[in-house]
Coordinates of C-alpha atoms in Angstrom, one line a residue:
T1 CA -8.0 82.2 -25.9
R2 CA -9.3 84.1 -23.0
H3 CA -12.8 84.5 -24.2
R4 CA -15.8 81.7 -24.5
Q5 CA -18.1 82.4 -27.1
R6 CA -21.5 80.8 -27.8
P7 CA -22.9 80.2 -31.2
G8 CA -24.1 83.5 -32.8
D9 CA -22.3 85.9 -30.3
R10 CA -20.7 88.7 -31.5
A11 CA -16.5 88.6 -31.4
P12 CA -15.4 90.0 -28.1
P13 CA -14.3 93.9 -28.4
R14 CA -10.8 94.5 -29.6
H15 CA -8.5 97.1 -31.8
G16 CA -5.8 96.2 -34.1
A17 CA -7.3 92.9 -35.4
S18 CA -7.5 92.1 -38.9
L19 CA -10.8 91.1 -40.9
T20 CA -10.2 89.5 -44.1
R21 CA -12.8 88.3 -46.8
V22 CA -12.6 84.5 -47.2
A23 CA -15.0 83.5 -50.1
D24 CA -18.3 84.8 -48.8
R25 CA -17.5 85.1 -45.2
R26 CA -15.2 87.4 -43.1
L27 CA -12.4 85.9 -40.7
L28 CA -11.3 87.9 -37.6
F29 CA -7.8 87.2 -36.2
G30 CA -6.0 88.8 -33.4
G31 CA -6.1 92.3 -32.0
E32 CA -5.7 93.5 -28.6
D33 CA -8.3 94.1 -25.6
A34 CA -7.8 95.5 -22.3
V35 CA -5.7 92.4 -20.9
G36 CA -3.6 92.2 -23.6
P37 CA -2.9 90.8 -27.5
L38 CA -5.3 88.1 -28.6
N39 CA -4.7 85.0 -31.0
D40 CA -8.3 83.9 -31.5
V41 CA -10.0 83.6 -34.7
H42 CA -13.9 84.0 -35.5
V43 CA -15.8 84.0 -38.6
L44 CA -18.6 86.5 -39.6
S45 CA -21.3 84.6 -41.7
A46 CA -22.0 85.5 -45.2
N47 CA -25.0 87.8 -44.2
A48 CA -23.4 89.4 -41.2
A49 CA -25.9 88.1 -39.2
S50 CA -23.7 85.7 -36.8
W51 CA -20.3 85.1 -35.5
A52 CA -18.6 81.7 -35.0
A53 CA -15.3 80.7 -33.3
P54 CA -14.1 77.7 -35.3
G55 CA -11.9 75.0 -33.7
V56 CA -8.6 75.8 -34.9
R57 CA -5.4 73.5 -33.8
C58 CA -1.9 73.8 -35.0
Q59 CA 0.1 71.2 -37.3
P60 CA 2.1 69.4 -37.2
Q61 CA 1.2 67.4 -34.0
P62 CA 2.7 66.9 -31.5
G63 CA 4.9 69.9 -30.4
C64 CA 3.5 72.6 -32.4
H65 CA 2.2 76.1 -31.2
L66 CA -0.3 78.4 -32.1
P67 CA 0.7 81.9 -33.3
Q68 CA 1.5 84.4 -30.5
G69 CA -1.1 87.1 -29.9
R70 CA -0.9 90.3 -31.9
E71 CA -2.3 93.4 -33.4
G72 CA -1.3 95.7 -36.0
H73 CA -0.4 92.5 -38.2
S74 CA -1.2 91.8 -41.6
A75 CA -3.5 89.0 -42.6
T76 CA -4.2 88.1 -46.4
V77 CA -5.4 85.3 -48.6
V78 CA -3.1 83.6 -50.9
A79 CA -3.3 80.1 -52.4
G80 CA -6.1 78.9 -49.9
K81 CA -4.5 79.9 -46.9
L82 CA -4.8 83.0 -44.7
W83 CA -1.1 84.4 -44.0
V84 CA -0.3 86.2 -41.3
F85 CA 2.9 88.2 -40.8
G86 CA 4.3 90.4 -38.0
G87 CA 2.2 92.9 -35.8
Y88 CA 2.8 94.0 -32.2
G89 CA 3.1 91.5 -29.4
R90 CA 4.0 90.6 -25.9
R91 CA 6.7 88.6 -24.4
G92 CA 6.2 88.5 -20.8
R93 CA 5.4 92.2 -19.9
Q94 CA 7.8 93.7 -22.6
R95 CA 6.0 94.7 -25.8
E96 CA 7.7 93.8 -29.0
A97 CA 7.3 94.1 -32.9
L98 CA 7.3 90.7 -34.7
S99 CA 8.6 89.4 -37.8
D100 CA 7.1 85.8 -37.9
L101 CA 4.8 84.4 -40.7
W102 CA 2.1 82.0 -40.0
Y103 CA -0.6 80.3 -42.3
L104 CA -4.0 79.1 -41.4
H105 CA -4.9 76.3 -43.4
L106 CA -8.6 77.2 -44.6
E107 CA -10.1 74.2 -45.2
D108 CA -9.0 72.3 -42.1
M109 CA -8.3 75.4 -39.7
T110 CA -4.9 74.4 -38.8
W111 CA -2.2 76.9 -37.9
H112 CA 1.4 76.3 -39.6
D113 CA 4.4 77.9 -38.2
A114 CA 6.0 78.8 -42.0
A115 CA 9.7 79.3 -40.7
A116 CA 10.5 75.6 -40.7
F117 CA 9.8 75.7 -44.8
V118 CA 11.1 79.3 -45.8
Q119 CA 13.8 79.8 -48.2
A120 CA 15.9 82.8 -48.8
A121 CA 15.3 83.8 -45.0
E122 CA 17.9 86.5 -45.3
L123 CA 15.3 88.7 -47.7
A124 CA 12.7 88.3 -45.3
P125 CA 11.2 91.4 -43.8
G126 CA 12.4 92.6 -40.2
R127 CA 10.3 93.1 -37.4
R128 CA 7.4 95.2 -37.9
F129 CA 3.7 96.4 -37.4
Q130 CA 1.0 98.6 -39.1
H131 CA 2.5 97.5 -42.6
T132 CA 0.5 96.6 -45.7
A133 CA -0.1 93.5 -47.5
A134 CA -1.6 92.3 -50.6
G135 CA -2.0 88.9 -52.5
L136 CA -1.2 88.6 -56.3
G137 CA -1.6 85.2 -57.4
S138 CA 0.5 82.8 -55.4
R139 CA 2.5 85.8 -54.0
L140 CA 2.2 87.9 -50.7
M141 CA 3.6 91.4 -50.8
L142 CA 4.4 93.2 -47.8
L143 CA 5.2 96.9 -47.9
G144 CA 6.4 99.4 -45.0
G145 CA 5.1 99.6 -41.6
L146 CA 6.8 100.8 -38.4
T147 CA 9.6 99.4 -36.1
A148 CA 9.3 98.9 -32.2
S149 CA 10.9 102.2 -32.2
S150 CA 8.1 103.9 -34.7
K151 CA 10.5 104.5 -37.4
T152 CA 8.7 104.3 -40.7
L153 CA 9.8 101.7 -43.2
A154 CA 9.5 102.0 -47.1
D155 CA 10.7 98.6 -48.0
M156 CA 8.9 95.9 -50.0
H157 CA 9.1 92.2 -49.5
V158 CA 7.5 89.4 -51.9
F159 CA 6.7 86.1 -50.4
D160 CA 6.0 82.9 -52.9
A161 CA 3.5 80.7 -51.3
E162 CA 4.3 77.9 -53.7
S163 CA 8.2 78.2 -53.2
F164 CA 8.2 79.6 -49.4
T165 CA 10.7 82.0 -50.9
W166 CA 11.2 85.5 -49.7
S167 CA 12.5 88.2 -52.4
Q168 CA 13.0 91.9 -52.4
P169 CA 12.4 93.7 -55.5
P170 CA 14.8 96.9 -55.9
P171 CA 13.2 100.2 -54.9
V172 CA 11.8 102.0 -57.8
G173 CA 14.1 104.3 -59.8
A174 CA 17.0 102.1 -58.6
A175 CA 19.6 101.4 -61.8

């Protein structure tokens, strides 16, 4: 993270971030500023009076890393975790659509790269940004979005957060 935040300061300006309800607070993740994609986390208090930047770290230690900075991603709370999928980031100077899945364990504020645990990875969504996600029970549902070449997607993917399994329901009207 490039920004230093004092308690009570507003989160730094950005676009393309996610703001997700977590109990009575709001959790801001990522986005992009004038310099590039961000991967920081900020929490807006219940009464929207103050911001805080919680100390986040990655697990398992050692050798882990934080998620890549991104904008246009999805962030959804399922089973006590904030699940972040895809978005648009940078590799060096090159912009790229992402297809990675991360979760932030909300009790201890630790990031985990879900890739090592995912089953049925061949059914996982491809690279995308500006997609929609929603939680339903223990499932994360992902719909549509744009590819790096701005092709509009209409597919749906479901991730089960208990079994770490991707599935892809048949299109509506399919026999």
